[in-house]
Amino acid sequence: MRLCARAGCDQPVKKRTNKYCSVRCCAIDPERLERLRTQAQRNGRRTVLPLARQLSLEIWGTSLANPEAEIALLGEGREDVPRGMSRLVV
C-alpha cells in the first residue's frame, strides 16, 4: 500500500495511481509547491519574440498601392466551384 507523498503525512492513498491521500495534501505539499515555483520561473525567463519579428509579411508590401489588385492575385488560384461539384452546376 502506498503512502501519501507529502512529508509528515502517513495516510495511505486511495488509488494505486495516486500520489497524495487528498487534494488538500497535494495543495499544501511544500516540495510540490517549490517544484511548481521553479518551473514557473524557468518558463518566465524564455524570451518570446513579438509576432512582427517572427513573420515576414512581404506579400502585403505591394498591397498598399493597390489593395484590389492584391486581392485579385490571391484569388487567382481559387475555383468558384470545387472540382468535384462542377458536374452539379448548371
N, CA, C and O atoms as a printed pandas DataFrame, in Angstrom:
     atom_number atom_name residue_name chain_id  residue_number  x_coord  y_coord  z_coord
0              1         N          MET        A               1    0.845   -1.184    0.000
1              2        CA          MET        A               1    0.000    0.000    0.000
2              3         C          MET        A               1    0.890    1.248    0.000
3              4         O          MET        A               1    1.851    1.332    0.764
4              5         N          ARG        A               2    0.568    2.192   -0.844
5              6        CA          ARG        A               2    1.360    3.419   -0.948
6              7         C          ARG        A               2    0.909    4.431    0.085
7              8         O          ARG        A               2   -0.263    4.507    0.451
8              9         N          LEU        A               3    1.882    5.206    0.542
9             10        CA          LEU        A               3    1.586    6.274    1.493
10            11         C          LEU        A               3    1.652    7.616    0.790
11            12         O          LEU        A               3    2.261    7.740   -0.273
12            13         N          CYS        A               4    1.034    8.606    1.375
13            14        CA          CYS        A               4    0.984    9.957    0.825
14            15         C          CYS        A               4    2.405   10.500    0.651
15            16         O          CYS        A               4    3.266   10.262    1.499
16            17         N          ALA        A               5    2.655   11.228   -0.443
17            18        CA          ALA        A               5    3.985   11.746   -0.759
18            19         C          ALA        A               5    4.346   12.991    0.048
19            20         O          ALA        A               5    5.518   13.362    0.101
20            21         N          ARG        A               6    3.369   13.645    0.677
21            22        CA          ARG        A               6    3.671   14.855    1.441
22            23         C          ARG        A               6    4.429   14.484    2.713
23            24         O          ARG        A               6    4.055   13.548    3.421
24            25         N          ALA        A               7    5.493   15.224    2.993
25            26        CA          ALA        A               7    6.292   14.968    4.185
26            27         C          ALA        A               7    5.434   15.203    5.423
27            28         O          ALA        A               7    4.765   16.230    5.536
28            29         N          GLY        A               8    5.454   14.256    6.342
29            30        CA          GLY        A               8    4.686   14.386    7.576
30            31         C          GLY        A               8    3.310   13.767    7.518
31            32         O          GLY        A               8    2.627   13.712    8.541
32            33         N          CYS        A               9    2.879   13.306    6.376
33            34        CA          CYS        A               9    1.560   12.675    6.246
34            35         C          CYS        A               9    1.773   11.171    6.074
35            36         O          CYS        A               9    2.487   10.736    5.171
36            37         N          ASP        A              10    1.160   10.402    6.930
37            38        CA          ASP        A              10    1.321    8.948    6.884
38            39         C          ASP        A              10    0.055    8.238    6.429
39            40         O          ASP        A              10   -0.078    7.031    6.629
40            41         N          GLN        A              11   -0.875    8.965    5.821
41            42        CA          GLN        A              11   -2.134    8.375    5.365
42            43         C          GLN        A              11   -1.891    7.563    4.086
43            44         O          GLN        A              11   -1.066    7.946    3.256
44            45         N          PRO        A              12   -2.600    6.457    3.928
45            46        CA          PRO        A              12   -2.490    5.702    2.664
46            47         C          PRO        A              12   -3.278    6.407    1.555
47            48         O          PRO        A              12   -4.275    7.081    1.815
48            49         N          VAL        A              13   -2.817    6.239    0.335
49            50        CA          VAL        A              13   -3.537    6.818   -0.813
50            51         C          VAL        A              13   -4.730    5.929   -1.145
51            52         O          VAL        A              13   -4.737    4.743   -0.815
52            53         N          LYS        A              14   -5.735    6.503   -1.797
53            54        CA          LYS        A              14   -6.980    5.772   -2.065
54            55         C          LYS        A              14   -6.890    4.898   -3.317
55            56         O          LYS        A              14   -7.579    3.883   -3.415
56            57         N          LYS        A              15   -6.041    5.289   -4.277
57            58        CA          LYS        A              15   -5.901    4.505   -5.507
58            59         C          LYS        A              15   -4.418    4.214   -5.724
59            60         O          LYS        A              15   -3.560    4.905   -5.174
60            61         N          ARG        A              16   -4.118    3.202   -6.518
61            62        CA          ARG        A              16   -2.727    2.844   -6.788
62            63         C          ARG        A              16   -1.995    3.932   -7.557
63            64         O          ARG        A              16   -0.788    4.100   -7.385
64            65         N          THR        A              17   -2.704    4.676   -8.403
65            66        CA          THR        A              17   -2.059    5.683   -9.237
66            67         C          THR        A              17   -1.920    7.031   -8.542
67            68         O          THR        A              17   -1.222    7.909   -9.048
68            69         N          ASN        A              18   -2.561    7.212   -7.408
69            70        CA          ASN        A              18   -2.481    8.491   -6.693
70            71         C          ASN        A              18   -1.127    8.654   -6.026
71            72         O          ASN        A              18   -0.435    7.683   -5.720
72            73         N          LYS        A              19   -0.773    9.913   -5.811
73            74        CA          LYS        A              19    0.469   10.223   -5.120
74            75         C          LYS        A              19    0.175   10.790   -3.731
75            76         O          LYS        A              19    0.968   10.624   -2.805
76            77         N          TYR        A              20   -0.956   11.451   -3.597
77            78        CA          TYR        A              20   -1.351   12.074   -2.329
78            79         C          TYR        A              20   -2.650   11.446   -1.831
79            80         O          TYR        A              20   -3.434   10.902   -2.609
80            81         N          CYS        A              21   -2.858   11.535   -0.517
81            82        CA          CYS        A              21   -4.068   10.941    0.066
82            83         C          CYS        A              21   -5.299   11.811   -0.186
83            84         O          CYS        A              21   -6.422   11.308   -0.196
84            85         N          SER        A              22   -5.090   13.120   -0.391
85            86        CA          SER        A              22   -6.227   14.014   -0.617
86            87         C          SER        A              22   -5.783   15.223   -1.434
87            88         O          SER        A              22   -4.590   15.468   -1.615
88            89         N          VAL        A              23   -6.761   15.966   -1.917
89            90        CA          VAL        A              23   -6.480   17.186   -2.665
90            91         C          VAL        A              23   -5.792   18.206   -1.763
91            92         O          VAL        A              23   -4.912   18.947   -2.201
92            93         N          ARG        A              24   -6.199   18.233   -0.516
93            94        CA          ARG        A              24   -5.612   19.173    0.451
94            95         C          ARG        A              24   -4.121   18.899    0.636
95            96         O          ARG        A              24   -3.321   19.834    0.656
96            97         N          CYS        A              25   -3.738   17.626    0.772
97            98        CA          CYS        A              25   -2.321   17.272    0.920
98            99         C          CYS        A              25   -1.534   17.671   -0.325
99           100         O          CYS        A              25   -0.401   18.143   -0.219
100          101         N          CYS        A              26   -2.112   17.490   -1.473
101          102        CA          CYS        A              26   -1.446   17.880   -2.722
102          103         C          CYS        A              26   -1.231   19.386   -2.761
103          104         O          CYS        A              26   -0.173   19.858   -3.176
104          105         N          ALA        A              27   -2.244   20.141   -2.327
105          106        CA          ALA        A              27   -2.183   21.601   -2.390
106          107         C          ALA        A              27   -1.173   22.194   -1.414
107          108         O          ALA        A              27   -0.617   23.259   -1.679
108          109         N          ILE        A              28   -0.930   21.529   -0.301
109          110        CA          ILE        A              28   -0.040   22.121    0.704
110          111         C          ILE        A              28    1.333   21.468    0.744
111          112         O          ILE        A              28    2.140   21.806    1.610
112          113         N          ASP        A              29    1.624   20.541   -0.167
113          114        CA          ASP        A              29    2.917   19.872   -0.182
114          115         C          ASP        A              29    4.020   20.871   -0.539
115          116         O          ASP        A              29    4.027   21.398   -1.652
116          117         N          PRO        A              30    4.957   21.145    0.384
117          118        CA          PRO        A              30    5.988   22.153    0.117
118          119         C          PRO        A              30    6.932   21.762   -1.020
119          120         O          PRO        A              30    7.376   22.633   -1.768
120          121         N          GLU        A              31    7.244   20.490   -1.166
121          122        CA          GLU        A              31    8.125   20.060   -2.265
122          123         C          GLU        A              31    7.464   20.301   -3.615
123          124         O          GLU        A              31    8.122   20.754   -4.552
124          125         N          ARG        A              32    6.182   20.005   -3.726
125          126        CA          ARG        A              32    5.446   20.226   -4.971
126          127         C          ARG        A              32    5.349   21.716   -5.286
127          128         O          ARG        A              32    5.525   22.124   -6.434
128          129         N          LEU        A              33    5.070   22.525   -4.265
129          130        CA          LEU        A              33    4.969   23.965   -4.474
130          131         C          LEU        A              33    6.298   24.553   -4.934
131          132         O          LEU        A              33    6.317   25.425   -5.803
132          133         N          GLU        A              34    7.398   24.093   -4.370
133          134        CA          GLU        A              34    8.719   24.569   -4.782
134          135         C          GLU        A              34    9.017   24.141   -6.218
135          136         O          GLU        A              34    9.560   24.923   -6.998
136          137         N          ARG        A              35    8.672   22.927   -6.564
137          138        CA          ARG        A              35    8.886   22.438   -7.930
138          139         C          ARG        A              35    8.074   23.268   -8.928
139          140         O          ARG        A              35    8.577   23.628   -9.992
140          141         N          LEU        A              36    6.831   23.568   -8.587
141          142        CA          LEU        A              36    5.995   24.392   -9.469
142          143         C          LEU        A              36    6.529   25.811   -9.578
143          144         O          LEU        A              36    6.478   26.411  -10.651
144          145         N          ARG        A              37    7.040   26.354   -8.477
145          146        CA          ARG        A              37    7.585   27.706   -8.466
146          147         C          ARG        A              37    8.813   27.808   -9.376
147          148         O          ARG        A              37    8.928   28.744  -10.166
148          149         N          THR        A              38    9.730   26.842   -9.261
149          150        CA          THR        A              38   10.930   26.876  -10.111
150          151         C          THR        A              38   10.572   26.663  -11.579
151          152         O          THR        A              38   11.183   27.260  -12.465
152          153         N          GLN        A              39    9.588   25.815  -11.828
153          154        CA          GLN        A              39    9.147   25.593  -13.210
154          155         C          GLN        A              39    8.556   26.873  -13.799
155          156         O          GLN        A              39    8.811   27.194  -14.960
156          157         N          ALA        A              40    7.776   27.599  -13.016
157          158        CA          ALA        A              40    7.181   28.854  -13.490
158          159         C          ALA        A              40    8.262   29.906  -13.736
159          160         O          ALA        A              40    8.180   30.664  -14.703
160          161         N          GLN        A              41    9.259   29.954  -12.879
161          162        CA          GLN        A              41   10.349   30.912  -13.071
162          163         C          GLN        A              41   11.140   30.574  -14.324
163          164         O          GLN        A              41   11.526   31.464  -15.082
164          165         N          ARG        A              42   11.382   29.285  -14.541
165          166        CA          ARG        A              42   12.141   28.852  -15.716
166          167         C          ARG        A              42   11.368   29.178  -16.992
167          168         O          ARG        A              42   11.957   29.619  -17.979
168          169         N          ASN        A              43   10.066   28.964  -16.977
169          170        CA          ASN        A              43    9.246   29.268  -18.161
170          171         C          ASN        A              43    9.111   30.774  -18.369
171          172         O          ASN        A              43    8.966   31.227  -19.504
172          173         N          GLY        A              44    9.156   31.552  -17.293
173          174        CA          GLY        A              44    9.039   33.004  -17.410
174          175         C          GLY        A              44   10.261   33.650  -18.021
175          176         O          GLY        A              44   10.186   34.760  -18.548
176          177         N          ARG        A              45   11.394   32.956  -17.953
177          178        CA          ARG        A              45   12.637   33.521  -18.491
178          179         C          ARG        A              45   12.762   33.365  -19.990
179          180         O          ARG        A              45   13.581   34.035  -20.618
180          181         N          ARG        A              46   11.962   32.491  -20.572
181          182        CA          ARG        A              46   12.038   32.296  -22.021
182          183         C          ARG        A              46   11.637   33.576  -22.728
183          184         O          ARG        A              46   10.639   34.212  -22.389
184          185         N          THR        A              47   12.427   33.934  -23.704
185          186        CA          THR        A              47   12.111   35.149  -24.447
186          187         C          THR        A              47   11.158   34.815  -25.584
187          188         O          THR        A              47   11.397   33.887  -26.357
188          189         N          VAL        A              48   10.110   35.555  -25.678
189          190        CA          VAL        A              48    9.128   35.369  -26.732
190          191         C          VAL        A              48    9.255   36.558  -27.675
191          192         O          VAL        A              48    9.126   37.714  -27.270
192          193         N          LEU        A              49    9.509   36.249  -28.929
193          194        CA          LEU        A              49    9.619   37.320  -29.903
194          195         C          LEU        A              49    8.233   37.816  -30.278
195          196         O          LEU        A              49    7.302   37.020  -30.407
196          197         N          PRO        A              50    8.090   39.103  -30.449
197          198        CA          PRO        A              50    6.807   39.609  -30.929
198          199         C          PRO        A              50    6.505   39.027  -32.310
199          200         O          PRO        A              50    7.414   38.706  -33.076
200          201         N          LEU        A              51    5.239   38.900  -32.606
201          202        CA          LEU        A              51    4.823   38.283  -33.858
202          203         C          LEU        A              51    5.412   38.998  -35.075
203          204         O          LEU        A              51    5.722   38.354  -36.077
204          205         N          ALA        A              52    5.568   40.302  -34.999
205          206        CA          ALA        A              52    6.085   41.065  -36.119
206          207         C          ALA        A              52    7.512   40.649  -36.459
207          208         O          ALA        A              52    7.915   40.741  -37.619
208          209         N          ARG        A              53    8.274   40.199  -35.487
209          210        CA          ARG        A              53    9.649   39.782  -35.753
210          211         C          ARG        A              53    9.722   38.335  -36.213
211          212         O          ARG        A              53   10.723   37.935  -36.806
212          213         N          GLN        A              54    8.711   37.557  -35.962
213          214        CA          GLN        A              54    8.731   36.152  -36.341
214          215         C          GLN        A              54    8.296   35.945  -37.790
215          216         O          GLN        A              54    8.834   35.078  -38.479
216          217         N          LEU        A              55    7.344   36.717  -38.249
217          218        CA          LEU        A              55    6.792   36.511  -39.579
218          219         C          LEU        A              55    7.266   37.572  -40.554
219          220         O          LEU        A              55    7.426   38.742  -40.206
220          221         N          SER        A              56    7.481   37.141  -41.757
221          222        CA          SER        A              56    7.801   38.073  -42.820
222          223         C          SER        A              56    6.540   38.283  -43.646
223          224         O          SER        A              56    6.028   37.340  -44.250
224          225         N          LEU        A              57    6.049   39.483  -43.675
225          226        CA          LEU        A              57    4.806   39.772  -44.395
226          227         C          LEU        A              57    5.084   40.560  -45.673
227          228         O          LEU        A              57    4.419   41.553  -45.967
228          229         N          GLU        A              58    6.076   40.099  -46.419
229          230        CA          GLU        A              58    6.449   40.802  -47.642
230          231         C          GLU        A              58    5.355   40.733  -48.695
231          232         O          GLU        A              58    5.283   41.602  -49.565
232          233         N          ILE        A              59    4.513   39.730  -48.634
233          234        CA          ILE        A              59    3.432   39.598  -49.617
234          235         C          ILE        A              59    2.506   40.814  -49.571
235          236         O          ILE        A              59    1.919   41.193  -50.584
236          237         N          TRP        A              60    2.380   41.419  -48.394
237          238        CA          TRP        A              60    1.471   42.540  -48.261
238          239         C          TRP        A              60    2.146   43.872  -48.550
239          240         O          TRP        A              60    1.487   44.910  -48.486
240          241         N          GLY        A              61    3.426   43.879  -48.864
241          242        CA          GLY        A              61    4.142   45.126  -49.118
242          243         C          GLY        A              61    3.624   45.874  -50.329
243          244         O          GLY        A              61    3.611   47.105  -50.339
244          245         N          THR        A              62    3.193   45.140  -51.362
245          246        CA          THR        A              62    2.729   45.798  -52.590
246          247         C          THR        A              62    1.264   46.185  -52.508
247          248         O          THR        A              62    0.788   46.971  -53.327
248          249         N          SER        A              63    0.542   45.650  -51.536
249          250        CA          SER        A              63   -0.901   45.886  -51.482
250          251         C          SER        A              63   -1.238   47.303  -51.027
251          252         O          SER        A              63   -2.379   47.741  -51.171
252          253         N          LEU        A              64   -0.276   48.010  -50.488
253          254        CA          LEU        A              64   -0.552   49.375  -50.040
254          255         C          LEU        A              64   -0.901   50.279  -51.212
255          256         O          LEU        A              64   -1.710   51.197  -51.076
256          257         N          ALA        A              65   -0.291   50.018  -52.364
257          258        CA          ALA        A              65   -0.549   50.848  -53.534
258          259         C          ALA        A              65   -1.907   50.516  -54.174
259          260         O          ALA        A              65   -2.655   51.416  -54.558
260          261         N          ASN        A              66   -2.218   49.213  -54.286
261          262        CA          ASN        A              66   -3.448   48.807  -54.942
262          263         C          ASN        A              66   -4.016   47.559  -54.250
263          264         O          ASN        A              66   -3.709   46.442  -54.665
264          265         N          PRO        A              67   -4.824   47.725  -53.218
265          266        CA          PRO        A              67   -5.337   46.554  -52.485
266          267         C          PRO        A              67   -6.241   45.654  -53.319
267          268         O          PRO        A              67   -6.270   44.445  -53.090
268          269         N          GLU        A              68   -6.974   46.203  -54.273
269          270        CA          GLU        A              68   -7.859   45.393  -55.116
270          271         C          GLU        A              68   -7.059   44.442  -55.994
271          272         O          GLU        A              68   -7.467   43.298  -56.199
272          273         N          ALA        A              69   -5.932   44.898  -56.512
273          274        CA          ALA        A              69   -5.087   44.045  -57.352
274          275         C          ALA        A              69   -4.498   42.907  -56.521
275          276         O          ALA        A              69   -4.384   41.779  -57.001
276          277         N          GLU        A              70   -4.130   43.198  -55.291
277          278        CA          GLU        A              70   -3.575   42.172  -54.409
278          279         C          GLU        A              70   -4.612   41.091  -54.105
279          280         O          GLU        A              70   -4.282   39.905  -54.082
280          281         N          ILE        A              71   -5.854   41.491  -53.874
281          282        CA          ILE        A              71   -6.938   40.533  -53.619
282          283         C          ILE        A              71   -7.187   39.681  -54.861
283          284         O          ILE        A              71   -7.442   38.482  -54.750
284          285         N          ALA        A              72   -7.116   40.281  -56.016
285          286        CA          ALA        A              72   -7.304   39.536  -57.262
286          287         C          ALA        A              72   -6.200   38.495  -57.434
287          288         O          ALA        A              72   -6.471   37.381  -57.883
288          289         N          LEU        A              73   -4.957   38.842  -57.082
289          290        CA          LEU        A              73   -3.847   37.894  -57.182
290          291         C          LEU        A              73   -4.046   36.712  -56.228
291          292         O          LEU        A              73   -3.759   35.569  -56.585
292          293         N          LEU        A              74   -4.526   36.981  -55.045
293          294        CA          LEU        A              74   -4.750   35.904  -54.082
294          295         C          LEU        A              74   -5.866   34.965  -54.545
295          296         O          LEU        A              74   -5.803   33.761  -54.296
296          297         N          GLY        A              75   -6.866   35.496  -55.205
297          298        CA          GLY        A              75   -7.996   34.692  -55.644
298          299         C          GLY        A              75   -7.793   34.011  -56.974
299          300         O          GLY        A              75   -8.671   33.273  -57.420
300          301         N          GLU        A              76   -6.655   34.233  -57.629
301          302        CA          GLU        A              76   -6.404   33.667  -58.951
302          303         C          GLU        A              76   -6.445   32.140  -58.953
303          304         O          GLU        A              76   -7.012   31.537  -59.865
304          305         N          GLY        A              77   -5.859   31.524  -57.956
305          306        CA          GLY        A              77   -5.778   30.073  -57.930
306          307         C          GLY        A              77   -7.038   29.400  -57.434
307          308         O          GLY        A              77   -7.154   28.178  -57.522
308          309         N          ARG        A              78   -7.970   30.150  -56.922
309          310        CA          ARG        A              78   -9.202   29.561  -56.381
310          311         C          ARG        A              78  -10.217   29.296  -57.473
311          312         O          ARG        A              78  -10.341   30.056  -58.433
312          313         N          GLU        A              79  -10.931   28.213  -57.305
313          314        CA          GLU        A              79  -12.031   27.913  -58.221
314          315         C          GLU        A              79  -13.320   28.389  -57.579
315          316         O          GLU        A              79  -13.482   28.296  -56.362
316          317         N          ASP        A              80  -14.229   28.894  -58.383
317          318        CA          ASP        A              80  -15.522   29.301  -57.851
318          319         C          ASP        A              80  -16.321   28.081  -57.409
319          320         O          ASP        A              80  -17.009   28.111  -56.388
320          321         N          VAL        A              81  -16.221   27.008  -58.192
321          322        CA          VAL        A              81  -16.914   25.767  -57.871
322          323         C          VAL        A              81  -15.833   24.703  -57.682
323          324         O          VAL        A              81  -14.996   24.521  -58.566
324          325         N          PRO        A              82  -15.833   24.002  -56.555
325          326        CA          PRO        A              82  -14.838   22.932  -56.369
326          327         C          PRO        A              82  -14.922   21.902  -57.483
327          328         O          PRO        A              82  -16.002   21.661  -58.024
328          329         N          ARG        A              83  -13.804   21.296  -57.829
329          330        CA          ARG        A              83  -13.717   20.398  -58.964
330          331         C          ARG        A              83  -14.751   19.267  -58.910
331          332         O          ARG        A              83  -15.366   18.951  -59.929
332          333         N          GLY        A              84  -14.947   18.666  -57.763
333          334        CA          GLY        A              84  -15.898   17.564  -57.639
334          335         C          GLY        A              84  -17.345   17.998  -57.765
335          336         O          GLY        A              84  -18.211   17.178  -58.070
336          337         N          MET        A              85  -17.621   19.275  -57.534
337          338        CA          MET        A              85  -19.002   19.760  -57.574
338          339         C          MET        A              85  -19.356   20.367  -58.934
339          340         O          MET        A              85  -20.505   20.756  -59.148
340          341         N          SER        A              86  -18.390   20.455  -59.856
341          342        CA          SER        A              86  -18.643   21.138  -61.126
342          343         C          SER        A              86  -19.730   20.453  -61.947
343          344         O          SER        A              86  -20.431   21.131  -62.699
344          345         N          ARG        A              87  -19.899   19.137  -61.833
345          346        CA          ARG        A              87  -20.930   18.445  -62.611
346          347         C          ARG        A              87  -22.336   18.774  -62.121
347          348         O          ARG        A              87  -23.311   18.557  -62.839
348          349         N          LEU        A              88  -22.444   19.304  -60.886
349          350        CA          LEU        A              88  -23.750   19.633  -60.335
350          351         C          LEU        A              88  -24.199   21.041  -60.724
351          352         O          LEU        A              88  -25.378   21.376  -60.611
352          353         N          VAL        A              89  -23.249   21.863  -61.183
353          354        CA          VAL        A              89  -23.581   23.245  -61.535
354          355         C          VAL        A              89  -24.180   23.269  -62.934
355          356         O          VAL        A              89  -23.643   22.665  -63.862
356          357         N          VAL        A              90  -25.290   23.970  -63.072
357          358        CA          VAL        A              90  -25.973   24.048  -64.371
358          359         C          VAL        A              90  -25.567   25.316  -65.076
359          360         O          VAL        A              90  -26.027   25.579  -66.187
